[in-house]
Amino acid sequence: MFNLFGKKEASADSVGDCQRKKDWAGLAKAYYRMGVEAMEQDRLNEANLWLHRADTIYSAVDEIYEKVGEGITEDCSERIGELEDEALLYNDVPAEVEERSEALRYAKVRIWGLLSLARLVKLGERLSSLPGCGVFGKLDWAVDTAFRCLQGPPSQEEFNGLRDLCGALYELGDDPIFWGMGSEISVPGGAPFQVFDLNGLYGVHLEIDAYLDGILQMVCALSQDEEPPSPETGIITGALLPDYYVRTGAGNLEEVPQIKAELERIWRDYEFVSGDITWEMIEDRIAEYKKLDVLAHI
């Protein structure tokens, strides 16, 4: 482990300068320096935030990767690997979700994930107003379509629509629109939310993609009388949005009111899907969650 930049200070100013110049390699290096500084000062949530941002940028385009250089990319990956062993919300909550999901049938795990996805609908509607982010405006439709898929085969149009949405979400993660422009929406009573704040927990956009792709794989398997693959669980923690709170100055994530409220919803949903439920009960819960603003000041 080493510090390639000695005592050189990294700041939001250098990030903003690189964004204005569209210097993407410089932006990745700036985030890397911020991550190294945070890690050396034992501010591990911040280190996780900035190092993952650097990794996302230099992994998006080969040319950026080459300009950043292997010295930085290898050190960044090593540091991220070390952080994965730390007792952080970023690690602990997904691990607990994965453990609890093992006690559920596949169908119930998918319902658990769908409930979390429904809580991202309102945020998605707002993000869809940003340049190049219209894909997030389709989450409402995606939730309804996935819900129907859990009950029976979708139409060809619905299947194709989900497939196209998956592709668009995956491609967005490699686009400067996602990680380079600093695009943001206002949050009443709080700091603006950046679309890049979705980068945490392995990328909320990618977890939505993985969840919906899993629905499509389930549909294909059932149509051939085969056992569906095991469901993805990453989306279940998707509405926690820890990167936003770390970036805007939160210390202990577990004490952030919005995160505490979302954790309560996650575990409450687990109890819900563990019991005897009907499609009508699930539909009512989804409708309630679609109206929820997960960023609302508490």
mmCIF file of C-alpha atoms in Angstrom:
data_model
loop_
_atom_site.group_PDB
_atom_site.id
_atom_site.type_symbol
_atom_site.label_atom_id
_atom_site.label_comp_id
_atom_site.label_asym_id
_atom_site.label_seq_id
_atom_site.Cartn_x
_atom_site.Cartn_y
_atom_site.Cartn_z
ATOM 1 C CA MET A 1 0.000 0.000 0.000
ATOM 2 C CA PHE A 2 1.412 3.357 -0.924
ATOM 3 C CA ASN A 3 0.524 6.978 -1.513
ATOM 4 C CA LEU A 4 1.459 7.942 -5.047
ATOM 5 C CA PHE A 5 0.825 11.604 -4.393
ATOM 6 C CA GLY A 6 2.701 12.207 -1.155
ATOM 7 C CA LYS A 7 1.181 15.142 0.690
ATOM 8 C CA LYS A 8 -0.647 16.538 -2.314
ATOM 9 C CA GLU A 9 -4.075 17.595 -1.123
ATOM 10 C CA ALA A 10 -7.191 16.443 -2.961
ATOM 11 C CA SER A 11 -10.340 18.516 -2.754
ATOM 12 C CA ALA A 12 -13.752 19.137 -4.226
ATOM 13 C CA ASP A 13 -12.132 21.983 -6.184
ATOM 14 C CA SER A 14 -9.985 19.560 -8.190
ATOM 15 C CA VAL A 15 -13.046 17.382 -8.823
ATOM 16 C CA GLY A 16 -15.027 20.350 -10.106
ATOM 17 C CA ASP A 17 -12.129 21.506 -12.270
ATOM 18 C CA CYS A 18 -11.812 18.080 -13.896
ATOM 19 C CA GLN A 19 -15.558 17.930 -14.489
ATOM 20 C CA ARG A 20 -15.534 21.315 -16.207
ATOM 21 C CA LYS A 21 -12.587 20.300 -18.400
ATOM 22 C CA LYS A 22 -14.024 16.816 -18.998
ATOM 23 C CA ASP A 23 -10.682 15.456 -17.842
ATOM 24 C CA TRP A 24 -11.972 12.025 -16.892
ATOM 25 C CA ALA A 25 -8.599 10.504 -16.050
ATOM 26 C CA GLY A 26 -7.901 13.512 -13.843
ATOM 27 C CA LEU A 27 -11.296 13.062 -12.200
ATOM 28 C CA ALA A 28 -10.559 9.420 -11.409
ATOM 29 C CA LYS A 29 -7.188 10.410 -9.945
ATOM 30 C CA ALA A 30 -8.798 13.143 -7.845
ATOM 31 C CA TYR A 31 -11.300 10.702 -6.363
ATOM 32 C CA TYR A 32 -8.498 8.200 -5.792
ATOM 33 C CA ARG A 33 -6.445 10.779 -3.878
ATOM 34 C CA MET A 34 -9.482 11.669 -1.779
ATOM 35 C CA GLY A 35 -10.012 7.984 -1.027
ATOM 36 C CA VAL A 36 -6.386 7.446 -0.047
ATOM 37 C CA GLU A 37 -6.450 10.470 2.242
ATOM 38 C CA ALA A 38 -9.675 9.309 3.900
ATOM 39 C CA MET A 39 -8.352 5.775 4.344
ATOM 40 C CA GLU A 40 -5.120 6.980 5.917
ATOM 41 C CA GLN A 41 -7.182 9.045 8.364
ATOM 42 C CA ASP A 42 -9.401 6.041 9.175
ATOM 43 C CA ARG A 43 -12.480 7.657 7.621
ATOM 44 C CA LEU A 44 -13.444 4.375 6.040
ATOM 45 C CA ASN A 45 -16.916 5.229 4.750
ATOM 46 C CA GLU A 46 -15.447 8.170 2.855
ATOM 47 C CA ALA A 47 -12.606 6.021 1.580
ATOM 48 C CA ASN A 48 -15.148 3.521 0.298
ATOM 49 C CA LEU A 49 -17.120 6.281 -1.433
ATOM 50 C CA TRP A 50 -14.202 7.958 -3.212
ATOM 51 C CA LEU A 51 -12.250 4.837 -4.156
ATOM 52 C CA HIS A 52 -15.327 3.229 -5.678
ATOM 53 C CA ARG A 53 -15.974 6.420 -7.641
ATOM 54 C CA ALA A 54 -12.443 6.297 -9.004
ATOM 55 C CA ASP A 55 -12.866 2.620 -9.881
ATOM 56 C CA THR A 56 -16.146 3.255 -11.703
ATOM 57 C CA ILE A 57 -14.620 5.983 -13.853
ATOM 58 C CA TYR A 58 -11.402 4.281 -14.897
ATOM 59 C CA SER A 59 -13.230 0.986 -15.454
ATOM 60 C CA ALA A 60 -15.725 2.612 -17.818
ATOM 61 C CA VAL A 61 -13.395 3.357 -20.738
ATOM 62 C CA ASP A 62 -10.127 1.675 -21.721
ATOM 63 C CA GLU A 63 -8.542 5.001 -22.652
ATOM 64 C CA ILE A 64 -9.241 6.408 -19.186
ATOM 65 C CA TYR A 65 -7.835 3.268 -17.578
ATOM 66 C CA GLU A 66 -4.620 3.604 -19.551
ATOM 67 C CA LYS A 67 -4.243 7.294 -18.712
ATOM 68 C CA VAL A 68 -4.793 6.675 -15.003
ATOM 69 C CA GLY A 69 -2.124 3.987 -15.016
ATOM 70 C CA GLU A 70 -1.756 0.577 -13.408
ATOM 71 C CA GLY A 71 -0.015 1.967 -10.343
ATOM 72 C CA ILE A 72 -3.176 3.771 -9.296
ATOM 73 C CA THR A 73 -5.712 1.224 -10.534
ATOM 74 C CA GLU A 74 -4.000 -1.679 -8.792
ATOM 75 C CA ASP A 75 -3.574 0.233 -5.543
ATOM 76 C CA CYS A 76 -7.186 1.410 -5.698
ATOM 77 C CA SER A 77 -8.431 -2.153 -6.194
ATOM 78 C CA GLU A 78 -6.267 -3.376 -3.327
ATOM 79 C CA ARG A 79 -7.648 -0.711 -1.018
ATOM 80 C CA ILE A 80 -11.236 -1.516 -2.035
ATOM 81 C CA GLY A 81 -10.529 -5.164 -1.261
ATOM 82 C CA GLU A 82 -9.283 -4.233 2.203
ATOM 83 C CA LEU A 83 -12.388 -2.141 2.851
ATOM 84 C CA GLU A 84 -14.588 -5.131 2.016
ATOM 85 C CA ASP A 85 -13.259 -6.787 5.180
ATOM 86 C CA GLU A 86 -14.183 -3.854 7.420
ATOM 87 C CA ALA A 87 -17.272 -3.652 9.629
ATOM 88 C CA LEU A 88 -19.114 -1.099 7.505
ATOM 89 C CA LEU A 89 -22.787 -0.732 6.670
ATOM 90 C CA TYR A 90 -21.722 -1.129 3.036
ATOM 91 C CA ASN A 91 -20.668 -4.698 3.871
ATOM 92 C CA ASP A 92 -22.729 -5.750 6.865
ATOM 93 C CA VAL A 93 -26.262 -5.045 5.652
ATOM 94 C CA PRO A 94 -25.935 -6.826 2.268
ATOM 95 C CA ALA A 95 -24.358 -9.785 4.071
ATOM 96 C CA GLU A 96 -27.271 -9.982 6.504
ATOM 97 C CA VAL A 97 -29.781 -9.702 3.659
ATOM 98 C CA GLU A 98 -28.041 -12.543 1.842
ATOM 99 C CA GLU A 99 -28.080 -14.679 4.975
ATOM 100 C CA ARG A 100 -31.761 -14.062 5.692
ATOM 101 C CA SER A 101 -32.733 -14.696 2.078
ATOM 102 C CA GLU A 102 -31.457 -18.255 2.373
ATOM 103 C CA ALA A 103 -34.447 -19.043 4.588
ATOM 104 C CA LEU A 104 -36.915 -17.913 1.905
ATOM 105 C CA ARG A 105 -38.225 -19.541 -1.238
ATOM 106 C CA TYR A 106 -36.977 -17.939 -4.447
ATOM 107 C CA ALA A 107 -40.360 -16.355 -5.165
ATOM 108 C CA LYS A 108 -40.381 -14.608 -1.801
ATOM 109 C CA VAL A 109 -36.841 -13.292 -2.270
ATOM 110 C CA ARG A 110 -37.964 -11.755 -5.559
ATOM 111 C CA ILE A 111 -40.948 -10.150 -3.840
ATOM 112 C CA TRP A 112 -38.639 -8.793 -1.127
ATOM 113 C CA GLY A 113 -36.491 -7.217 -3.828
ATOM 114 C CA LEU A 114 -39.494 -5.823 -5.680
ATOM 115 C CA LEU A 115 -40.658 -4.001 -2.557
ATOM 116 C CA SER A 116 -37.293 -2.240 -2.299
ATOM 117 C CA LEU A 117 -37.360 -1.400 -5.997
ATOM 118 C CA ALA A 118 -40.788 0.189 -5.538
ATOM 119 C CA ARG A 119 -39.260 2.598 -3.015
ATOM 120 C CA LEU A 120 -36.939 3.914 -5.728
ATOM 121 C CA VAL A 121 -39.756 4.883 -8.099
ATOM 122 C CA LYS A 122 -40.235 8.418 -6.794
ATOM 123 C CA LEU A 123 -36.491 9.107 -6.787
ATOM 124 C CA GLY A 124 -36.272 7.662 -10.288
ATOM 125 C CA GLU A 125 -38.975 10.016 -11.520
ATOM 126 C CA ARG A 126 -36.985 12.997 -10.275
ATOM 127 C CA LEU A 127 -33.664 11.744 -11.634
ATOM 128 C CA SER A 128 -35.252 11.196 -15.038
ATOM 129 C CA SER A 129 -35.349 14.979 -15.500
ATOM 130 C CA LEU A 130 -31.538 15.070 -15.652
ATOM 131 C CA PRO A 131 -29.816 14.940 -19.065
ATOM 132 C CA GLY A 132 -29.450 11.359 -20.272
ATOM 133 C CA CYS A 133 -31.188 9.887 -17.221
ATOM 134 C CA GLY A 134 -34.648 9.298 -18.675
ATOM 135 C CA VAL A 135 -34.237 5.566 -18.072
ATOM 136 C CA PHE A 136 -34.976 6.116 -14.373
ATOM 137 C CA GLY A 137 -38.432 7.380 -15.256
ATOM 138 C CA LYS A 138 -39.352 3.845 -16.327
ATOM 139 C CA LEU A 139 -39.024 2.313 -12.869
ATOM 140 C CA ASP A 140 -42.744 2.655 -12.150
ATOM 141 C CA TRP A 141 -43.555 0.634 -15.264
ATOM 142 C CA ALA A 142 -40.776 -1.839 -14.469
ATOM 143 C CA VAL A 143 -42.133 -2.508 -10.977
ATOM 144 C CA ASP A 144 -45.632 -3.169 -12.317
ATOM 145 C CA THR A 145 -44.312 -5.390 -15.098
ATOM 146 C CA ALA A 146 -42.051 -7.388 -12.786
ATOM 147 C CA PHE A 147 -44.994 -7.849 -10.427
ATOM 148 C CA ARG A 148 -47.067 -9.284 -13.274
ATOM 149 C CA CYS A 149 -44.170 -11.547 -14.291
ATOM 150 C CA LEU A 150 -44.157 -13.052 -10.808
ATOM 151 C CA GLN A 151 -47.765 -14.101 -11.370
ATOM 152 C CA GLY A 152 -47.580 -15.320 -14.949
ATOM 153 C CA PRO A 153 -45.864 -14.998 -18.338
ATOM 154 C CA PRO A 154 -45.476 -11.445 -19.669
ATOM 155 C CA SER A 155 -46.410 -10.354 -23.158
ATOM 156 C CA GLN A 156 -43.632 -10.216 -25.741
ATOM 157 C CA GLU A 157 -43.801 -6.424 -25.581
ATOM 158 C CA GLU A 158 -43.348 -6.459 -21.810
ATOM 159 C CA PHE A 159 -40.470 -8.930 -22.054
ATOM 160 C CA ASN A 160 -38.710 -6.824 -24.675
ATOM 161 C CA GLY A 161 -39.329 -3.668 -22.660
ATOM 162 C CA LEU A 162 -37.669 -5.125 -19.568
ATOM 163 C CA ARG A 163 -34.771 -6.407 -21.651
ATOM 164 C CA ASP A 164 -34.234 -2.977 -23.206
ATOM 165 C CA LEU A 165 -34.428 -1.297 -19.811
ATOM 166 C CA CYS A 166 -31.771 -3.659 -18.458
ATOM 167 C CA GLY A 167 -29.488 -2.778 -21.342
ATOM 168 C CA ALA A 168 -30.000 0.952 -20.861
ATOM 169 C CA LEU A 169 -29.252 0.762 -17.134
ATOM 170 C CA TYR A 170 -26.083 -1.232 -17.729
ATOM 171 C CA GLU A 171 -24.833 1.151 -20.406
ATOM 172 C CA LEU A 172 -25.543 4.195 -18.245
ATOM 173 C CA GLY A 173 -22.872 3.132 -15.774
ATOM 174 C CA ASP A 174 -20.185 3.527 -18.445
ATOM 175 C CA ASP A 175 -21.378 6.969 -19.529
ATOM 176 C CA PRO A 176 -19.951 10.301 -18.284
ATOM 177 C CA ILE A 177 -23.575 11.360 -17.870
ATOM 178 C CA PHE A 178 -23.609 9.069 -14.831
ATOM 179 C CA TRP A 179 -20.168 9.632 -13.339
ATOM 180 C CA GLY A 180 -18.662 12.714 -14.918
ATOM 181 C CA MET A 181 -21.089 15.595 -15.112
ATOM 182 C CA GLY A 182 -21.995 16.086 -11.468
ATOM 183 C CA SER A 183 -25.692 16.212 -12.395
ATOM 184 C CA GLU A 184 -27.920 16.589 -9.365
ATOM 185 C CA ILE A 185 -31.454 17.184 -8.149
ATOM 186 C CA SER A 186 -32.548 19.288 -5.209
ATOM 187 C CA VAL A 187 -33.586 17.620 -1.962
ATOM 188 C CA PRO A 188 -35.958 19.613 0.271
ATOM 189 C CA GLY A 189 -34.278 20.153 3.619
ATOM 190 C CA GLY A 190 -31.051 18.514 2.494
ATOM 191 C CA ALA A 191 -28.074 18.714 0.160
ATOM 192 C CA PRO A 192 -28.587 18.024 -3.568
ATOM 193 C CA PHE A 193 -28.569 14.379 -4.662
ATOM 194 C CA GLN A 194 -26.122 13.519 -7.443
ATOM 195 C CA VAL A 195 -26.903 10.778 -9.933
ATOM 196 C CA PHE A 196 -23.410 9.447 -9.093
ATOM 197 C CA ASP A 197 -24.662 8.899 -5.534
ATOM 198 C CA LEU A 198 -26.262 5.748 -6.963
ATOM 199 C CA ASN A 199 -22.760 4.288 -7.281
ATOM 200 C CA GLY A 200 -22.699 2.845 -3.752
ATOM 201 C CA LEU A 201 -23.440 -0.772 -2.861
ATOM 202 C CA TYR A 202 -22.088 -1.952 -6.230
ATOM 203 C CA GLY A 203 -24.252 0.532 -8.136
ATOM 204 C CA VAL A 204 -27.990 0.856 -7.590
ATOM 205 C CA HIS A 205 -28.534 1.096 -11.357
ATOM 206 C CA LEU A 206 -26.648 -2.178 -11.809
ATOM 207 C CA GLU A 207 -28.607 -3.858 -9.026
ATOM 208 C CA ILE A 208 -31.862 -2.804 -10.709
ATOM 209 C CA ASP A 209 -30.494 -4.245 -13.951
ATOM 210 C CA ALA A 210 -29.520 -7.489 -12.203
ATOM 211 C CA TYR A 211 -32.907 -7.810 -10.512
ATOM 212 C CA LEU A 212 -34.900 -7.250 -13.695
ATOM 213 C CA ASP A 213 -32.594 -9.518 -15.686
ATOM 214 C CA GLY A 214 -33.229 -12.169 -13.044
ATOM 215 C CA ILE A 215 -36.956 -11.756 -13.634
ATOM 216 C CA LEU A 216 -36.396 -12.337 -17.356
ATOM 217 C CA GLN A 217 -34.277 -15.416 -16.641
ATOM 218 C CA MET A 218 -37.046 -16.708 -14.383
ATOM 219 C CA VAL A 219 -39.618 -16.203 -17.154
ATOM 220 C CA CYS A 220 -37.449 -18.065 -19.674
ATOM 221 C CA ALA A 221 -36.771 -20.944 -17.283
ATOM 222 C CA LEU A 222 -40.426 -21.412 -16.373
ATOM 223 C CA SER A 223 -41.457 -21.315 -20.035
ATOM 224 C CA GLN A 224 -39.222 -24.356 -20.565
ATOM 225 C CA ASP A 225 -40.313 -26.128 -17.368
ATOM 226 C CA GLU A 226 -36.875 -25.573 -15.862
ATOM 227 C CA GLU A 227 -35.877 -24.479 -12.370
ATOM 228 C CA PRO A 228 -35.380 -20.680 -12.266
ATOM 229 C CA PRO A 229 -31.939 -19.425 -11.233
ATOM 230 C CA SER A 230 -31.426 -18.130 -7.719
ATOM 231 C CA PRO A 231 -32.620 -14.520 -7.386
ATOM 232 C CA GLU A 232 -30.352 -11.515 -6.961
ATOM 233 C CA THR A 233 -30.528 -9.854 -3.543
ATOM 234 C CA GLY A 234 -28.543 -6.662 -4.161
ATOM 235 C CA ILE A 235 -31.616 -4.590 -4.957
ATOM 236 C CA ILE A 236 -32.999 -5.234 -1.469
ATOM 237 C CA THR A 237 -30.542 -2.685 -0.041
ATOM 238 C CA GLY A 238 -30.851 -0.380 -3.058
ATOM 239 C CA ALA A 239 -32.848 2.366 -1.341
ATOM 240 C CA LEU A 240 -30.317 2.862 1.474
ATOM 241 C CA LEU A 241 -28.261 5.217 -0.743
ATOM 242 C CA PRO A 242 -25.282 5.447 1.655
ATOM 243 C CA ASP A 243 -23.039 7.291 -0.827
ATOM 244 C CA TYR A 244 -25.339 10.308 -0.689
ATOM 245 C CA TYR A 245 -25.132 10.569 3.084
ATOM 246 C CA VAL A 246 -21.381 9.956 3.237
ATOM 247 C CA ARG A 247 -20.722 12.532 0.523
ATOM 248 C CA THR A 248 -22.836 15.132 2.316
ATOM 249 C CA GLY A 249 -21.087 14.715 5.652
ATOM 250 C CA ALA A 250 -22.749 11.917 7.613
ATOM 251 C CA GLY A 251 -20.547 10.368 10.268
ATOM 252 C CA ASN A 252 -22.165 7.200 11.573
ATOM 253 C CA LEU A 253 -24.415 5.941 8.775
ATOM 254 C CA GLU A 254 -26.446 3.825 11.170
ATOM 255 C CA GLU A 255 -27.561 7.034 12.910
ATOM 256 C CA VAL A 256 -28.796 8.805 9.759
ATOM 257 C CA PRO A 257 -32.599 9.039 10.184
ATOM 258 C CA GLN A 258 -33.369 8.139 6.561
ATOM 259 C CA ILE A 259 -31.073 5.110 6.688
ATOM 260 C CA LYS A 260 -32.535 3.980 10.008
ATOM 261 C CA ALA A 261 -36.016 4.256 8.489
ATOM 262 C CA GLU A 262 -34.992 2.310 5.388
ATOM 263 C CA LEU A 263 -33.368 -0.431 7.460
ATOM 264 C CA GLU A 264 -36.598 -0.753 9.415
ATOM 265 C CA ARG A 265 -38.502 -1.108 6.127
ATOM 266 C CA ILE A 266 -36.080 -3.748 4.833
ATOM 267 C CA TRP A 267 -36.423 -5.930 7.926
ATOM 268 C CA ARG A 268 -40.160 -5.290 8.161
ATOM 269 C CA ASP A 269 -40.493 -6.430 4.551
ATOM 270 C CA TYR A 270 -38.554 -9.567 5.418
ATOM 271 C CA GLU A 271 -41.086 -10.387 8.124
ATOM 272 C CA PHE A 272 -43.877 -9.595 5.659
ATOM 273 C CA VAL A 273 -42.645 -11.932 2.920
ATOM 274 C CA SER A 274 -41.834 -14.618 5.494
ATOM 275 C CA GLY A 275 -45.503 -14.858 6.430
ATOM 276 C CA ASP A 276 -48.650 -15.855 4.582
ATOM 277 C CA ILE A 277 -49.216 -13.172 1.955
ATOM 278 C CA THR A 278 -51.492 -12.684 -1.020
ATOM 279 C CA TRP A 279 -50.940 -10.902 -4.319
ATOM 280 C CA GLU A 280 -53.391 -8.253 -3.176
ATOM 281 C CA MET A 281 -51.377 -7.617 -0.008
ATOM 282 C CA ILE A 282 -48.191 -7.303 -2.057
ATOM 283 C CA GLU A 283 -49.846 -4.962 -4.548
ATOM 284 C CA ASP A 284 -51.065 -2.699 -1.749
ATOM 285 C CA ARG A 285 -47.597 -2.537 -0.228
ATOM 286 C CA ILE A 286 -46.039 -1.729 -3.604
ATOM 287 C CA ALA A 287 -48.548 1.066 -4.188
ATOM 288 C CA GLU A 288 -47.696 2.553 -0.796
ATOM 289 C CA TYR A 289 -43.957 2.379 -1.428
ATOM 290 C CA LYS A 290 -44.198 3.990 -4.851
ATOM 291 C CA LYS A 291 -45.355 7.201 -3.181
ATOM 292 C CA LEU A 292 -42.466 7.212 -0.700
ATOM 293 C CA ASP A 293 -39.662 9.763 -0.894
ATOM 294 C CA VAL A 294 -36.730 7.860 0.605
ATOM 295 C CA LEU A 295 -34.663 11.057 0.845
ATOM 296 C CA ALA A 296 -37.322 13.034 2.700
ATOM 297 C CA HIS A 297 -36.061 14.839 5.777
ATOM 298 C CA ILE A 298 -37.147 13.046 8.961
#
